[in-house]
mmCIF file of C-alpha atoms and ligand atoms in Angstrom:
data_model
loop_
_atom_site.group_PDB
_atom_site.id
_atom_site.type_symbol
_atom_site.label_atom_id
_atom_site.label_comp_id
_atom_site.label_asym_id
_atom_site.label_seq_id
_atom_site.Cartn_x
_atom_site.Cartn_y
_atom_site.Cartn_z
ATOM 1 C CA MET A 1 -15.358 9.522 2.553
ATOM 2 C CA THR A 2 -13.496 7.266 0.114
ATOM 3 C CA LEU A 3 -9.824 6.512 0.673
ATOM 4 C CA LYS A 4 -8.835 8.568 -2.380
ATOM 5 C CA LYS A 5 -10.739 11.621 -1.167
ATOM 6 C CA ARG A 6 -9.316 11.239 2.314
ATOM 7 C CA LEU A 7 -5.803 11.094 0.878
ATOM 8 C CA ALA A 8 -6.478 14.187 -1.236
ATOM 9 C CA SER A 9 -7.951 16.041 1.743
ATOM 10 C CA GLY A 10 -4.648 15.952 3.607
ATOM 11 C CA LYS A 11 -6.006 13.810 6.421
ATOM 12 C CA PRO A 12 -3.728 10.993 7.574
ATOM 13 C CA VAL A 13 -4.777 7.449 6.778
ATOM 14 C CA VAL A 14 -3.491 4.491 8.740
ATOM 15 C CA GLY A 15 -3.620 1.002 7.291
ATOM 16 C CA SER A 16 -1.856 -2.286 7.828
ATOM 17 C CA TRP A 17 -0.462 -5.203 5.850
ATOM 18 C CA ILE A 18 -1.621 -8.758 5.386
ATOM 19 C CA THR A 19 1.042 -11.289 4.445
ATOM 20 C CA LEU A 20 -0.747 -14.451 5.617
ATOM 21 C CA ALA A 21 -3.537 -15.751 3.413
ATOM 22 C CA HIS A 22 -6.232 -16.535 5.938
ATOM 23 C CA PRO A 23 -9.625 -14.815 5.617
ATOM 24 C CA SER A 24 -9.939 -14.586 9.406
ATOM 25 C CA ILE A 25 -6.801 -12.455 9.579
ATOM 26 C CA ALA A 26 -8.313 -10.163 6.959
ATOM 27 C CA GLU A 27 -11.542 -9.990 8.959
ATOM 28 C CA ILE A 28 -9.824 -9.292 12.277
ATOM 29 C CA LEU A 29 -7.650 -6.516 10.834
ATOM 30 C CA ALA A 30 -10.464 -4.991 8.795
ATOM 31 C CA ARG A 31 -12.640 -4.807 11.914
ATOM 32 C CA ALA A 32 -9.865 -3.292 14.025
ATOM 33 C CA GLY A 33 -10.405 0.186 12.548
ATOM 34 C CA PHE A 34 -7.736 0.603 9.863
ATOM 35 C CA SER A 35 -8.587 2.858 6.922
ATOM 36 C CA TRP A 36 -7.070 0.460 4.417
ATOM 37 C CA ILE A 37 -5.635 -3.032 4.397
ATOM 38 C CA GLY A 38 -2.766 -3.817 2.061
ATOM 39 C CA ILE A 39 -2.543 -7.336 0.722
ATOM 40 C CA ASP A 40 1.126 -7.865 0.063
ATOM 41 C CA LEU A 41 1.804 -9.957 -3.004
ATOM 42 C CA GLU A 42 5.387 -8.731 -3.294
ATOM 43 C CA HIS A 43 6.936 -10.333 -0.239
ATOM 44 C CA SER A 44 4.553 -13.173 0.560
ATOM 45 C CA VAL A 45 3.339 -16.432 -0.960
ATOM 46 C CA ILE A 46 -0.251 -15.187 -1.294
ATOM 47 C CA THR A 47 -1.670 -16.455 -4.587
ATOM 48 C CA ILE A 48 -4.013 -14.530 -6.868
ATOM 49 C CA ARG A 49 -6.883 -16.806 -5.782
ATOM 50 C CA GLU A 50 -6.149 -16.137 -2.114
ATOM 51 C CA ALA A 51 -5.799 -12.423 -2.845
ATOM 52 C CA GLU A 52 -9.361 -12.402 -4.178
ATOM 53 C CA GLU A 53 -10.605 -14.012 -0.955
ATOM 54 C CA LEU A 54 -8.779 -11.461 1.196
ATOM 55 C CA ILE A 55 -9.986 -8.562 -0.956
ATOM 56 C CA ARG A 56 -13.566 -9.819 -0.611
ATOM 57 C CA VAL A 57 -13.412 -10.077 3.178
ATOM 58 C CA VAL A 58 -11.821 -6.650 3.655
ATOM 59 C CA ASP A 59 -14.247 -5.080 1.193
ATOM 60 C CA LEU A 60 -17.308 -6.660 2.829
ATOM 61 C CA CYS A 61 -16.085 -5.295 6.169
ATOM 62 C CA GLY A 62 -16.325 -1.802 4.628
ATOM 63 C CA VAL A 63 -12.576 -1.166 4.505
ATOM 64 C CA ALA A 64 -10.550 -0.355 1.371
ATOM 65 C CA PRO A 65 -8.480 -3.343 0.203
ATOM 66 C CA LEU A 66 -5.274 -2.293 -1.577
ATOM 67 C CA VAL A 67 -2.847 -4.710 -3.200
ATOM 68 C CA ARG A 68 0.897 -4.334 -3.275
ATOM 69 C CA LEU A 69 1.903 -5.911 -6.553
ATOM 70 C CA THR A 70 4.832 -8.193 -7.190
ATOM 71 C CA SER A 71 5.922 -5.629 -9.789
ATOM 72 C CA ASN A 72 4.495 -2.932 -12.064
ATOM 73 C CA ASP A 73 2.700 -5.555 -14.156
ATOM 74 C CA ALA A 74 -0.390 -4.543 -16.162
ATOM 75 C CA ASP A 75 -1.750 -8.112 -16.217
ATOM 76 C CA GLN A 76 -1.532 -8.474 -12.450
ATOM 77 C CA ILE A 77 -3.032 -5.000 -11.958
ATOM 78 C CA LYS A 78 -5.994 -6.013 -14.131
ATOM 79 C CA ARG A 79 -6.595 -9.191 -12.152
ATOM 80 C CA VAL A 80 -6.423 -7.667 -8.674
ATOM 81 C CA MET A 81 -8.535 -4.674 -9.709
ATOM 82 C CA ASP A 82 -11.079 -7.017 -11.301
ATOM 83 C CA ALA A 83 -11.106 -8.970 -8.019
ATOM 84 C CA GLY A 84 -12.221 -5.753 -6.301
ATOM 85 C CA ALA A 85 -9.064 -4.077 -5.019
ATOM 86 C CA ARG A 86 -9.749 -0.392 -4.372
ATOM 87 C CA GLY A 87 -6.260 0.424 -5.503
ATOM 88 C CA ILE A 88 -2.688 -0.670 -5.905
ATOM 89 C CA ILE A 89 0.655 -0.015 -4.277
ATOM 90 C CA VAL A 90 3.274 -0.274 -7.010
ATOM 91 C CA PRO A 91 6.836 -1.341 -6.200
ATOM 92 C CA MET A 92 9.876 0.352 -7.757
ATOM 93 C CA VAL A 93 8.333 3.334 -9.469
ATOM 94 C CA ASN A 94 11.500 4.973 -10.707
ATOM 95 C CA SER A 95 10.245 7.382 -13.353
ATOM 96 C CA ALA A 96 7.158 9.277 -14.495
ATOM 97 C CA ALA A 97 6.849 6.688 -17.293
ATOM 98 C CA ASP A 98 6.648 3.892 -14.669
ATOM 99 C CA ALA A 99 3.932 5.844 -12.847
ATOM 100 C CA GLU A 100 1.981 6.488 -16.066
ATOM 101 C CA ARG A 101 2.163 2.779 -16.923
ATOM 102 C CA ALA A 102 0.634 1.785 -13.573
ATOM 103 C CA VAL A 103 -2.172 4.358 -13.829
ATOM 104 C CA ALA A 104 -2.970 3.295 -17.417
ATOM 105 C CA ALA A 105 -3.225 -0.327 -16.294
ATOM 106 C CA VAL A 106 -5.884 0.647 -13.728
ATOM 107 C CA ARG A 107 -8.009 2.899 -15.975
ATOM 108 C CA TYR A 108 -10.244 1.970 -18.879
ATOM 109 C CA PRO A 109 -9.819 3.541 -22.324
ATOM 110 C CA PRO A 110 -9.718 6.346 -23.269
ATOM 111 C CA ASP A 111 -8.022 7.289 -19.969
ATOM 112 C CA GLY A 112 -6.032 4.063 -19.764
ATOM 113 C CA ARG A 113 -5.398 0.701 -21.320
ATOM 114 C CA ARG A 114 -7.114 -1.783 -19.005
ATOM 115 C CA GLY A 115 -9.149 -4.576 -20.557
ATOM 116 C CA VAL A 116 -12.858 -4.585 -19.743
ATOM 117 C CA ALA A 117 -14.652 -7.531 -18.192
ATOM 118 C CA LEU A 118 -17.408 -8.438 -15.797
ATOM 119 C CA ALA A 119 -15.786 -9.808 -12.659
ATOM 120 C CA ARG A 120 -16.263 -9.340 -8.924
ATOM 121 C CA ALA A 121 -15.344 -5.639 -9.075
ATOM 122 C CA GLN A 122 -18.078 -5.001 -11.634
ATOM 123 C CA GLY A 123 -20.714 -6.852 -9.594
ATOM 124 C CA TYR A 124 -20.279 -9.805 -11.953
ATOM 125 C CA GLY A 125 -21.830 -7.627 -14.615
ATOM 126 C CA ALA A 126 -24.720 -6.102 -12.680
ATOM 127 C CA GLY A 127 -22.609 -3.174 -11.506
ATOM 128 C CA PHE A 128 -20.501 -2.265 -14.497
ATOM 129 C CA GLU A 129 -21.654 1.340 -14.899
ATOM 130 C CA ALA A 130 -21.251 2.102 -11.205
ATOM 131 C CA TYR A 131 -17.781 0.564 -11.307
ATOM 132 C CA ARG A 132 -16.773 2.578 -14.374
ATOM 133 C CA LYS A 133 -17.720 5.776 -12.539
ATOM 134 C CA TRP A 134 -16.027 4.679 -9.326
ATOM 135 C CA LEU A 135 -12.851 3.817 -11.208
ATOM 136 C CA LYS A 136 -12.629 7.317 -12.687
ATOM 137 C CA SER A 137 -13.154 9.079 -9.388
ATOM 138 C CA ASP A 138 -11.861 6.817 -6.654
ATOM 139 C CA ALA A 139 -9.294 4.173 -7.661
ATOM 140 C CA VAL A 140 -6.092 4.660 -5.671
ATOM 141 C CA VAL A 141 -2.565 4.331 -7.055
ATOM 142 C CA ILE A 142 0.355 4.670 -4.659
ATOM 143 C CA ALA A 143 3.891 4.769 -6.083
ATOM 144 C CA MET A 144 6.605 3.133 -4.041
ATOM 145 C CA ILE A 145 9.767 5.199 -4.019
ATOM 146 C CA GLU A 146 12.472 2.742 -3.146
ATOM 147 C CA HIS A 147 15.366 3.349 -5.511
ATOM 148 C CA VAL A 148 17.751 6.271 -5.961
ATOM 149 C CA ASP A 149 16.309 6.764 -9.462
ATOM 150 C CA GLY A 150 12.829 7.072 -7.957
ATOM 151 C CA VAL A 151 14.141 9.614 -5.463
ATOM 152 C CA ALA A 152 15.745 11.622 -8.270
ATOM 153 C CA ASN A 153 12.455 11.602 -10.212
ATOM 154 C CA VAL A 154 10.057 11.823 -7.287
ATOM 155 C CA GLU A 155 8.516 15.186 -8.228
ATOM 156 C CA ALA A 156 7.783 14.025 -11.796
ATOM 157 C CA ILE A 157 6.334 10.755 -10.447
ATOM 158 C CA LEU A 158 4.043 12.506 -7.976
ATOM 159 C CA ALA A 159 2.936 14.995 -10.637
ATOM 160 C CA VAL A 160 1.472 12.179 -12.782
ATOM 161 C CA ASP A 161 -2.316 12.402 -12.958
ATOM 162 C CA GLY A 162 -3.749 9.424 -11.090
ATOM 163 C CA ILE A 163 -0.877 9.043 -8.613
ATOM 164 C CA ASP A 164 -2.397 9.604 -5.177
ATOM 165 C CA GLY A 165 0.743 9.516 -3.107
ATOM 166 C CA CYS A 166 3.964 7.701 -2.480
ATOM 167 C CA PHE A 167 5.203 5.089 -0.073
ATOM 168 C CA ILE A 168 8.881 4.948 0.834
ATOM 169 C CA GLY A 169 10.592 1.545 0.832
ATOM 170 C CA PRO A 170 13.673 2.106 3.010
ATOM 171 C CA TYR A 171 15.068 -1.389 2.509
ATOM 172 C CA ASP A 172 15.188 -1.382 -1.271
ATOM 173 C CA LEU A 173 16.263 2.245 -1.125
ATOM 174 C CA SER A 174 19.213 1.280 1.058
ATOM 175 C CA ALA A 175 20.055 -1.534 -1.369
ATOM 176 C CA SER A 176 19.988 0.851 -4.339
ATOM 177 C CA LEU A 177 22.606 2.933 -2.517
ATOM 178 C CA GLY A 178 24.785 -0.150 -2.100
ATOM 179 C CA LEU A 179 23.882 -0.321 1.607
ATOM 180 C CA PRO A 180 21.357 -3.187 1.829
ATOM 181 C CA GLY A 181 19.497 -3.167 5.124
ATOM 182 C CA LYS A 182 21.331 -0.076 6.480
ATOM 183 C CA THR A 183 18.167 1.975 6.621
ATOM 184 C CA ARG A 184 19.537 4.241 9.377
ATOM 185 C CA ASP A 185 22.534 5.268 7.300
ATOM 186 C CA ALA A 186 22.645 9.043 6.789
ATOM 187 C CA ARG A 187 22.471 8.626 2.985
ATOM 188 C CA VAL A 188 19.266 6.564 3.212
ATOM 189 C CA GLN A 189 17.759 8.977 5.702
ATOM 190 C CA ALA A 190 18.644 11.949 3.462
ATOM 191 C CA ALA A 191 16.981 10.241 0.481
ATOM 192 C CA MET A 192 13.866 9.623 2.585
ATOM 193 C CA ARG A 193 13.754 13.269 3.609
ATOM 194 C CA GLN A 194 14.044 14.286 -0.043
ATOM 195 C CA VAL A 195 10.975 12.170 -0.898
ATOM 196 C CA LYS A 196 9.001 13.649 1.976
ATOM 197 C CA ARG A 197 9.937 17.219 0.970
ATOM 198 C CA ALA A 198 8.874 16.568 -2.641
ATOM 199 C CA ALA A 199 5.534 15.113 -1.519
ATOM 200 C CA ASP A 200 4.916 18.099 0.759
ATOM 201 C CA LYS A 201 5.784 20.485 -2.079
ATOM 202 C CA LEU A 202 3.356 18.789 -4.456
ATOM 203 C CA GLY A 203 0.658 18.444 -1.804
ATOM 204 C CA LYS A 204 0.503 14.663 -2.130
ATOM 205 C CA PRO A 205 0.759 12.288 0.809
ATOM 206 C CA ALA A 206 4.027 10.592 1.636
ATOM 207 C CA GLY A 207 3.880 7.270 3.379
ATOM 208 C CA LEU A 208 5.990 4.746 5.107
ATOM 209 C CA HIS A 209 5.772 1.578 7.108
ATOM 210 C CA VAL A 210 5.866 1.672 10.903
ATOM 211 C CA VAL A 211 6.925 -1.961 11.166
ATOM 212 C CA GLU A 212 6.581 -2.639 14.891
ATOM 213 C CA PRO A 213 3.153 -2.246 16.522
ATOM 214 C CA ASP A 214 4.460 0.660 18.599
ATOM 215 C CA PRO A 215 1.909 3.442 19.186
ATOM 216 C CA ALA A 216 4.642 5.968 20.099
ATOM 217 C CA MET A 217 6.372 5.437 16.745
ATOM 218 C CA LEU A 218 3.061 5.676 14.900
ATOM 219 C CA LYS A 219 2.332 8.999 16.622
ATOM 220 C CA ARG A 220 5.834 10.251 15.809
ATOM 221 C CA ARG A 221 5.472 9.466 12.104
ATOM 222 C CA LEU A 222 2.057 11.127 11.982
ATOM 223 C CA ARG A 223 3.507 14.160 13.774
ATOM 224 C CA GLU A 224 6.301 14.271 11.199
ATOM 225 C CA GLY A 225 3.600 14.611 8.565
ATOM 226 C CA TYR A 226 3.507 11.170 6.970
ATOM 227 C CA ARG A 227 -0.069 10.771 5.817
ATOM 228 C CA PHE A 228 -0.218 7.313 4.239
ATOM 229 C CA VAL A 229 1.033 5.117 7.029
ATOM 230 C CA ALA A 230 1.161 1.333 7.084
ATOM 231 C CA TYR A 231 1.066 0.376 10.726
ATOM 232 C CA SER A 232 2.726 -2.969 11.350
ATOM 233 C CA LEU A 233 1.619 -6.211 9.693
ATOM 234 C CA ASP A 234 -0.151 -9.412 10.613
ATOM 235 C CA THR A 235 2.968 -11.420 11.516
ATOM 236 C CA ARG A 236 4.585 -8.722 13.708
ATOM 237 C CA MET A 237 1.307 -8.063 15.532
ATOM 238 C CA ILE A 238 0.812 -11.765 16.281
ATOM 239 C CA ASP A 239 4.439 -12.217 17.351
ATOM 240 C CA VAL A 240 4.559 -9.135 19.583
ATOM 241 C CA ALA A 241 1.149 -9.825 21.158
ATOM 242 C CA ALA A 242 2.008 -13.468 21.838
ATOM 243 C CA ARG A 243 5.315 -12.608 23.500
ATOM 244 C CA GLN A 244 3.740 -9.793 25.526
ATOM 245 C CA ALA A 245 0.906 -12.053 26.629
ATOM 246 C CA LEU A 246 3.424 -14.559 27.961
ATOM 247 C CA SER A 247 5.905 -12.091 29.409
ATOM 248 C CA ALA A 248 4.532 -12.244 32.965
ATOM 249 C CA VAL A 249 5.175 -15.968 33.074
ATOM 250 C CA SER A 250 8.401 -16.081 31.095
ATOM 251 C CA ALA A 251 9.973 -18.298 33.744
ATOM 252 C CA ALA A 252 7.178 -20.875 33.439
ATOM 253 C CA PRO A 253 8.238 -24.388 32.411
ATOM 254 C CA ARG A 254 7.435 -25.359 28.822
HETATM 255 C C1 LIG B 301 11.214 -1.657 1.286
HETATM 256 O O1 LIG B 301 11.671 -1.168 2.331
HETATM 257 O O2 LIG B 301 11.878 -1.871 0.265
HETATM 258 C C2 LIG B 301 9.823 -2.008 1.250
HETATM 259 O O3 LIG B 301 9.325 -2.434 0.221
HETATM 260 C C3 LIG B 301 9.038 -1.801 2.503
HETATM 261 O O4 LIG B 301 7.725 -2.182 2.415
HETATM 262 MG MG1 LIG B 302 10.688 -2.826 -1.288
#
């Protein structure tokens, strides 16, 4: 089942983030069993050229590569989709108009405004027709709700045709409330609950990031009903595993 259909079916999907631009990291994570791998262009130094390499590896491993954009930028959307991303995660979607803009940048006319070319996604030309069909039925667009304006408009955002779900960004959300980094503050938590309630009401998946590779926290979030979950990221998994691996000999001389 494609990622889009799985999201629509109400089944939870668990992915993870790549922030380091090495194809081996993409290969290791893609083979670990995640349903999607998000290549994070927003908070990393991954270039567009490196993004293509990571997309290719994840894709060839049979996992859906998604790209979190640096911003809601139609030109960047075109390039990462042409490189073969199966969908996008769009930062700072604050209104239905923002959501419509992102969807239009993914779709070809007459449904959208994306330019047409023959790149990796289209099989370098040999697979254009198959890609056109796939794009209509299976491209994924996830709206990040990470500003008070996005919270206020969350129902209208999720109601946009082509928006498959939302992903809460607690850090930017806390900043938009004048509380940067205070993600446990009651006002941030209330805003997060409001997003989750809206997603449940509209029958679209709500997502968030379980930052630490902590299976108990992952289970808790899934139990709470979050269905588009990003589970940790490359750097935290390496850091935590390295420290755990050494913990038995922490007194050893360096
Ligand atoms: C945020 O918390 O703002 C994020 O973007 C998390 O990914
Ligand atoms: Mg953010």
